[in-house]
Coordinates of C-alpha atoms in Angstrom, one line a residue:
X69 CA 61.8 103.4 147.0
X70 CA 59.6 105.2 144.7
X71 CA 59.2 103.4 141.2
X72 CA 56.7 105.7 139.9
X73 CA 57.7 107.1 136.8
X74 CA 58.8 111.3 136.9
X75 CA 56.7 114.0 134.4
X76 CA 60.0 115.1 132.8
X77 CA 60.6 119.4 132.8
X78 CA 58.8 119.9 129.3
X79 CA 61.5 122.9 128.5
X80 CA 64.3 120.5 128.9
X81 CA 62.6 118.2 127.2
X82 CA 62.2 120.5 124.2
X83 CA 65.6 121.7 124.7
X84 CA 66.8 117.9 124.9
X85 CA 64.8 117.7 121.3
X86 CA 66.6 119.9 119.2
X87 CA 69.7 119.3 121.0
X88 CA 69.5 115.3 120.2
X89 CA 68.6 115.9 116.6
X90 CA 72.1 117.5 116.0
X91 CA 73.9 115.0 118.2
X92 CA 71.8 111.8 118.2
X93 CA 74.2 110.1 120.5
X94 CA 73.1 112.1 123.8
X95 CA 69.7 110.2 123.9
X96 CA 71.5 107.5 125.4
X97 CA 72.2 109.8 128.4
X98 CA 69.1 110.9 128.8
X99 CA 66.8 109.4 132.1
X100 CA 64.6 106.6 131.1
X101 CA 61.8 109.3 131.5
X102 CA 62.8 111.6 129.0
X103 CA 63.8 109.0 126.5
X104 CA 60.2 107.9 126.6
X105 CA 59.3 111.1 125.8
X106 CA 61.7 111.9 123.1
X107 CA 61.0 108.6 121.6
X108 CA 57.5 109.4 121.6
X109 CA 58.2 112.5 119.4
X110 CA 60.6 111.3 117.0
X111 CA 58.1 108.7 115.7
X112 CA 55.3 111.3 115.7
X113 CA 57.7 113.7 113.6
X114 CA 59.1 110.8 111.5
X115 CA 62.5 111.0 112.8
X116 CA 63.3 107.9 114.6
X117 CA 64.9 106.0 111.7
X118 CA 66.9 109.1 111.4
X119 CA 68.0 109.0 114.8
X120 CA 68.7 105.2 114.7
X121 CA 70.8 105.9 112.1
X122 CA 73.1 107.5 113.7
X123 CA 73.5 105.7 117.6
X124 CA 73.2 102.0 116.3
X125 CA 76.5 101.5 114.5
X126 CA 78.0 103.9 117.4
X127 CA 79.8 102.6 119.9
X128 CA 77.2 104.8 122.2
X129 CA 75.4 101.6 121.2
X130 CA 77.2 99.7 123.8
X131 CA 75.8 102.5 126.5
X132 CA 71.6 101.5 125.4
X133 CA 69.2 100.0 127.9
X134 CA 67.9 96.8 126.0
X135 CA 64.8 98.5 125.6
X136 CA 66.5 101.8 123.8
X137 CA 68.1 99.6 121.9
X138 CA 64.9 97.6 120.8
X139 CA 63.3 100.3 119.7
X140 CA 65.7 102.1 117.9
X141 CA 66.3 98.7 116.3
X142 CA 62.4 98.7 115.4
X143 CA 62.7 102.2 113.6
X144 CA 65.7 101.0 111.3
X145 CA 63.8 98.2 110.2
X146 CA 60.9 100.5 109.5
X147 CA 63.2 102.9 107.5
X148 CA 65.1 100.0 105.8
X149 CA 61.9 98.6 104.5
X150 CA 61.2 102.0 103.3
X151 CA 64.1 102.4 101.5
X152 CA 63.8 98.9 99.8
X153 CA 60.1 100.3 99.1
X154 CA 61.5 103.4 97.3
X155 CA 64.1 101.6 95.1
X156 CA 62.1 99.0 93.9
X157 CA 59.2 101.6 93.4
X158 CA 61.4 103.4 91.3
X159 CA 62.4 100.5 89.2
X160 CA 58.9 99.8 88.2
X161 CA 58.4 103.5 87.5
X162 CA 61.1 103.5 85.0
X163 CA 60.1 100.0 83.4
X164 CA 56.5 101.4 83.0
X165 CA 57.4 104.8 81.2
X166 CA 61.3 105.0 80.8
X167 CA 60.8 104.2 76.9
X168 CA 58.2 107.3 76.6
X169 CA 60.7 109.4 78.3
X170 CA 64.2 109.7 79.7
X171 CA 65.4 110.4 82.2
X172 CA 62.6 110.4 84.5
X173 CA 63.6 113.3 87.2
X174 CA 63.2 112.6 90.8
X175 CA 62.5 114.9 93.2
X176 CA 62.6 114.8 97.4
X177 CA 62.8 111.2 98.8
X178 CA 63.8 109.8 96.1
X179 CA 66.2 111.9 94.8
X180 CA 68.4 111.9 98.1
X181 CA 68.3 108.3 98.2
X182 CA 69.5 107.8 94.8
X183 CA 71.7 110.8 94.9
X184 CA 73.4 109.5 98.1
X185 CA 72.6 112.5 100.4
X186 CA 73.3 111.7 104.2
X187 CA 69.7 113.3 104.8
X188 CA 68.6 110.0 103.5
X189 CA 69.5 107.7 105.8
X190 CA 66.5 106.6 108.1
X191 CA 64.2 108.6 106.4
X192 CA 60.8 107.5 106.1
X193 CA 59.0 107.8 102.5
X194 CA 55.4 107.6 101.7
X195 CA 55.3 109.0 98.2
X196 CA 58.0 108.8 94.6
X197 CA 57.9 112.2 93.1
X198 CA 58.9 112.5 89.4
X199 CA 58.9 115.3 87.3
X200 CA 58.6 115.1 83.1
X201 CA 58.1 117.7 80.9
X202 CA 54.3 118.6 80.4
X203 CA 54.3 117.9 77.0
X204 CA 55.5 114.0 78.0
X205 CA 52.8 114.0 81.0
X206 CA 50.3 112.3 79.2
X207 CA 52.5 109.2 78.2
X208 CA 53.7 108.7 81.3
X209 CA 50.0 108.9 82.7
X210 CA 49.2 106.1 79.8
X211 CA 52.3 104.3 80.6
X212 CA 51.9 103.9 84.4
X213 CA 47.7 103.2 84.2
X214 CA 49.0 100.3 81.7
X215 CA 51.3 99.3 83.8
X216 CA 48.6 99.0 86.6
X217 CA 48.4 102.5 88.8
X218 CA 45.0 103.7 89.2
X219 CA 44.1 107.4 90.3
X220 CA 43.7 107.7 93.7
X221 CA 41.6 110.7 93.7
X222 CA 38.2 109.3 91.7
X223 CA 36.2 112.5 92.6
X224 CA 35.0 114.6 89.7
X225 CA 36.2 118.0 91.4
X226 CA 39.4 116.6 92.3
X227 CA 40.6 115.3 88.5
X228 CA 39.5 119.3 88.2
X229 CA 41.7 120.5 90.6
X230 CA 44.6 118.6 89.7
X231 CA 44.3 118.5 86.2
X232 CA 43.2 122.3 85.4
X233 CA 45.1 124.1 88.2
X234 CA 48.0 122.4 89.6
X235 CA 51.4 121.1 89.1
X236 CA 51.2 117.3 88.7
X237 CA 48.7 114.7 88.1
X238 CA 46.1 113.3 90.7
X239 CA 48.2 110.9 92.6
X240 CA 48.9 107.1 91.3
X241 CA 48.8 104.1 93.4
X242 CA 49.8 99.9 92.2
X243 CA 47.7 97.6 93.7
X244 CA 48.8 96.0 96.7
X245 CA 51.5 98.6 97.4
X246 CA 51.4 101.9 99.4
X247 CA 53.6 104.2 98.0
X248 CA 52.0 106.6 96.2
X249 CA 53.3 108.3 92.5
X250 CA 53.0 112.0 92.1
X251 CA 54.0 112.9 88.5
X252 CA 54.8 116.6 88.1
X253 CA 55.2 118.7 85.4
X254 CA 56.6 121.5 87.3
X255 CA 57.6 122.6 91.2
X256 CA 54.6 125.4 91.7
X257 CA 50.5 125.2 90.5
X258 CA 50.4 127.6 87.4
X259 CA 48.3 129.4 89.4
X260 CA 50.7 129.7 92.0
X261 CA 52.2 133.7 92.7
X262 CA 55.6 132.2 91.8
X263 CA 56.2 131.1 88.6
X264 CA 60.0 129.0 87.9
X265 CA 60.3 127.9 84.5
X266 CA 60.5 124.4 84.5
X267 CA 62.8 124.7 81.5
X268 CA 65.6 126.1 83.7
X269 CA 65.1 123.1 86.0
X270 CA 65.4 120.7 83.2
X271 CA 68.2 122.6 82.0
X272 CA 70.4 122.0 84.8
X273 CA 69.3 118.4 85.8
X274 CA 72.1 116.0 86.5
X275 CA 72.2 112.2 85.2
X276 CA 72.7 109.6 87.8
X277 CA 74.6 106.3 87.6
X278 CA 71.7 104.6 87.5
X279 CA 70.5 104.9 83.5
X280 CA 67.5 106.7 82.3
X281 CA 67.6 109.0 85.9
X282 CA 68.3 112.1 87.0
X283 CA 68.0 115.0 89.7
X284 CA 67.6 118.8 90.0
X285 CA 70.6 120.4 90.0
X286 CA 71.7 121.3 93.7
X287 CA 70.4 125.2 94.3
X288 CA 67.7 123.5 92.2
X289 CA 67.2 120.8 95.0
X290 CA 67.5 123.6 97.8
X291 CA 65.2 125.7 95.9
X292 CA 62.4 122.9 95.9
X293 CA 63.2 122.2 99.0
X294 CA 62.0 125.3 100.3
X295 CA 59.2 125.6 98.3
X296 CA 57.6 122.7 99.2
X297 CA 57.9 123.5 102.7
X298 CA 56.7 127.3 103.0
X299 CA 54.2 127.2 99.9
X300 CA 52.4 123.3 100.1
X301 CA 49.2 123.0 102.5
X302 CA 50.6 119.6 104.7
X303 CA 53.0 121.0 107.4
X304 CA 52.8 117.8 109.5
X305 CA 56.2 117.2 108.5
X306 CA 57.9 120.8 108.2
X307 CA 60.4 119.6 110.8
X308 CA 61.8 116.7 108.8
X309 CA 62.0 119.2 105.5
X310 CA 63.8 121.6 106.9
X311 CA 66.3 119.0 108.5
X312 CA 66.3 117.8 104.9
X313 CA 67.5 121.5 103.9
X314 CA 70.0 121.3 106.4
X315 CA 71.8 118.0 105.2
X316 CA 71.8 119.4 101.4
X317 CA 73.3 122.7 102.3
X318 CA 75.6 120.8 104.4
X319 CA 76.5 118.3 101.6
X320 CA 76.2 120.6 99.1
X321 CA 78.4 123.4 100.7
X322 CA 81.8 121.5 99.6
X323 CA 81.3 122.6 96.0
X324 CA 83.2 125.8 95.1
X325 CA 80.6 126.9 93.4
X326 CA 77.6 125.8 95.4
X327 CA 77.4 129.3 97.6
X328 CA 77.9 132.0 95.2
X329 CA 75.4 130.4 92.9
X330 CA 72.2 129.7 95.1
X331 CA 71.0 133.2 95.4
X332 CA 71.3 134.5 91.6
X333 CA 69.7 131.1 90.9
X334 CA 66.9 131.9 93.4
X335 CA 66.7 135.7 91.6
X336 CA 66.6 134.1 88.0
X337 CA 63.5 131.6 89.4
X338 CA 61.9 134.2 91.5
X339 CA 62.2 132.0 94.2
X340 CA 63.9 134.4 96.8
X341 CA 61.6 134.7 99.3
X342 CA 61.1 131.2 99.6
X343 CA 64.8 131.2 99.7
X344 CA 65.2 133.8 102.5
X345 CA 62.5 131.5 104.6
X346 CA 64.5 128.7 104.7
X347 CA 68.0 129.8 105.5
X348 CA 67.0 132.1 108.3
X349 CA 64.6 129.1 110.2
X350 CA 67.4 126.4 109.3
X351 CA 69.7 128.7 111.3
X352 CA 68.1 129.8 113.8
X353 CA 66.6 126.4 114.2
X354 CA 69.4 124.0 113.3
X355 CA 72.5 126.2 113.5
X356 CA 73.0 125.7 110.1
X357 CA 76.2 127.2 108.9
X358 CA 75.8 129.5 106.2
X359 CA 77.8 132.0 104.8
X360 CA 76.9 135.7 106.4
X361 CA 77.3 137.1 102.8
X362 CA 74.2 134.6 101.0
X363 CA 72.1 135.5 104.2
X364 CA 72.5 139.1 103.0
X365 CA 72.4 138.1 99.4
X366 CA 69.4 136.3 100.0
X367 CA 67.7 139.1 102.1
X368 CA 68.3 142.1 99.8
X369 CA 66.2 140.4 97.1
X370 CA 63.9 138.3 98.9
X371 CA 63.3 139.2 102.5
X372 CA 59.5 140.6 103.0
X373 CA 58.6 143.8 104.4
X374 CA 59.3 143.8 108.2
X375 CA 55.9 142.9 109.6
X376 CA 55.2 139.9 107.6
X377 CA 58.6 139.0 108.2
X378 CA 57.2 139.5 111.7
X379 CA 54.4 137.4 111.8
X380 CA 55.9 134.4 109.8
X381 CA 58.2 134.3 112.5
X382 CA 55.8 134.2 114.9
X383 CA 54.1 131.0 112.8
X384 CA 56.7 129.6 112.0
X385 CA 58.6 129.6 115.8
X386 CA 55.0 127.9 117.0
X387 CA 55.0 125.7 114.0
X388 CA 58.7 124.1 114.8
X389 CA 57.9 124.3 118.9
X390 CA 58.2 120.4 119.6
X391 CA 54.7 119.6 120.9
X392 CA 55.0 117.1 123.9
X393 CA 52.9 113.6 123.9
X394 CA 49.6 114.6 125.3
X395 CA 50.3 118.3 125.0
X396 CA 47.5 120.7 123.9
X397 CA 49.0 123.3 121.8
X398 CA 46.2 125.9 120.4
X399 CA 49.0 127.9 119.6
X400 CA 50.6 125.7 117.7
X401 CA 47.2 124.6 116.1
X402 CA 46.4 128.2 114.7
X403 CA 49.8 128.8 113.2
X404 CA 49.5 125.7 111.4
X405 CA 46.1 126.9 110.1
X406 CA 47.3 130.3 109.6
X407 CA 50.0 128.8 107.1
X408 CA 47.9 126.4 105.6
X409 CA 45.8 129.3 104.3
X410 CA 48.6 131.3 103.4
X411 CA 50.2 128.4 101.2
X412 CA 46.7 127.9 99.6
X413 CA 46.6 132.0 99.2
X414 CA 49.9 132.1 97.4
X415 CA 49.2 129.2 95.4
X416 CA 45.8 129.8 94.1
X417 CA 44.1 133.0 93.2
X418 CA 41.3 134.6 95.6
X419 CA 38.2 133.5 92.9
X420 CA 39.5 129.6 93.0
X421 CA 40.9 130.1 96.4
X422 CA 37.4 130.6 98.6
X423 CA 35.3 128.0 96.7
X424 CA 38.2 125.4 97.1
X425 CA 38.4 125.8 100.7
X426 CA 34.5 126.1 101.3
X427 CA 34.4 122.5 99.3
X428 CA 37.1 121.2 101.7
X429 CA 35.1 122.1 104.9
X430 CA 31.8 120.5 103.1
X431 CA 33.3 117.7 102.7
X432 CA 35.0 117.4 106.3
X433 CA 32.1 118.3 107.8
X434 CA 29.7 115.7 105.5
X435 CA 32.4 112.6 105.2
X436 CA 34.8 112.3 108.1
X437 CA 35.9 109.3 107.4
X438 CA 37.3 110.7 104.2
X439 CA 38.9 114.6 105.7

């Protein structure tokens, strides 16, 4: 008999992607072939722990070869660890600059672990995002470097950029620990074409249990969500945020009040287009269910005119096309370009914009080691 391993179909193994991210449990039916291969691209897209999550304490469990079930049992670890990471991160946030302000807001990561979301479970966290009022930001800068953080970014041009033009502070890193701080102000640069007013996101935040913390409110949550995702430059990881906007509007969607409210909330913030963005690619992506009348809602204030709408969906569809291990995808490659450019054009104006991105390429080009 031939042992040699089979080059799974790559449509059904894109097919077989999507498919298991919804229902993690059908991995375990899956030849040993394609489980290689969808193993393969859950780590690359961060998703593993996620899909551990779900098939370990499942009685499809009992179905795994030993060596599914080792390394699904490797990615919990991983996402375990990061979770004990992120709370105890958190708790030395808060004994560094709780006394100089409370509550400390956290956003992302953070704020679905604490807040309990099911989106949190497995996930994978590199950085703690807080948010203060800019008027506390230089306390809680003093209060962290005190405490032991040092600035990551050390470059002259860099404090600039941060400092001058964006929405938080160059990141902040403890010695001998990896996570990294980023301490915002607000959810867009001040340059940015959007402008929310943080005081309407401060406004609406909601304690936690844990004293001294707090989160956006939920179209708050949703709202940053999709910012982050359609206006910030790193799209490595678009994937996992918009299965992060799925979970909250899944979660969220039991509140009475949760639907009517998102789009006037997106109006009032002027964050509709973002808005639109994410609710037509979570369904048509994810089959999120979402009321036919905020789709319209949404659209009538916040969908763009029909060929950009067009052409984002043309970057967007090649951004979210899984990429097979070993695949080449120059398609894929441009339209991540393409909308790195266009988050950089939307958050900085054109006479910032073109000497920031020349510096970038300088220094790509001159230090490698440091792109």
């Amino acid at each position: 008999m031939d042992s040699r391993r089979q080059i799974p179909d790559g449509n059904r193994i894109r097919e077989l992607f999507f498919r298991i991210i919804q229902r993690p449990v059908d991995l375990v039916d899956c030849t040993m072939d394609e489980q290689d291969y969808l193993l393969r691209m859950y780590r690359s897209a961060g998703l593993l722990g996620r899909i551990a999550h779900d098939i370990l304490p499942s009685p499809a469990n009992e179905r795994c070869s030993e060596k599914l079930r080792e390394q699904l049992r490797s990615a919990q670890v991983v996402a375990n660890s990061h979770e004990r990471m992120l709370r105890w991160e958190v708790n030395r946030i808060q004994r560094a600059v709780g006394h100089r302000h409370s509550p400390l807001i956290l956003l992302k990561g953070a704020a679905y672990l604490f807040l309990g979301l099911p989106t949190a479970k497995g996930r994978l966290v590199a950085d703690i995002d807080i948010l203060v009022p800019q008027e506390k930001i230089d306390q809680v800068e003093r209060g962290l470097l005190a405490a032991g953080w040092f600035t990551v970014k050390l470059d002259d041009y860099d404090q600039k950029y941060y400092r001058e033009w964006m929405h938080e502070l160059p990141p902040l890193r403890h010695p001998g620990r990896a996570a990294v701080v980023d301490v915002h102000h607000t959810i867009l640069p001040p340059t940015s074409r959007l402008k929310p007013d943080p005081k309407q996101l401060f406004a609406q935040a909601k304690p936690l249990k844990e004293h001294g913390l707090a989160v956006l409110g939920p179209a708050d949550m949703v709202l940053h969500n999709v910012v982050h995702l359609f206006f910030d430059g790193d799209l490595q990881r678009g994937l996992r945020q918009l299965l992060d906007l799925d979970g909250m509007l899944q979660h969220f969607a039991d509140a009475d009040d949760f639907w009517p409210t998102l789009a006037p909330r997106a109006q009032a913030l002027g964050l509709a287009r973002p808005l639109h963005y994410g609710l037509r690619y979570c369904r048509r992506w994810l089959a999120t269910p979402i009321p036919e009348k905020v789709i319209e809602d949404v659209a009538r204030v916040g969908a763009p005119p029909t060929p950009v709408g067009l052409l984002m969906d043309i970057l967007v569809n090649a951004m979210f096309h899984p990429r097979l291990p070993g695949e080449r995808s120059p398609a894929k490659n441009a339209a991540q370009f393409a909308l790195y450019v266009r988050s950089h054009w939307l958050r900085m104006p054109p006479s910032l914009l073109f000497p920031h991105l020349g510096r970038k390429l300088l220094r790509r080009w001159t230090k490698p080691a440091e792109a």
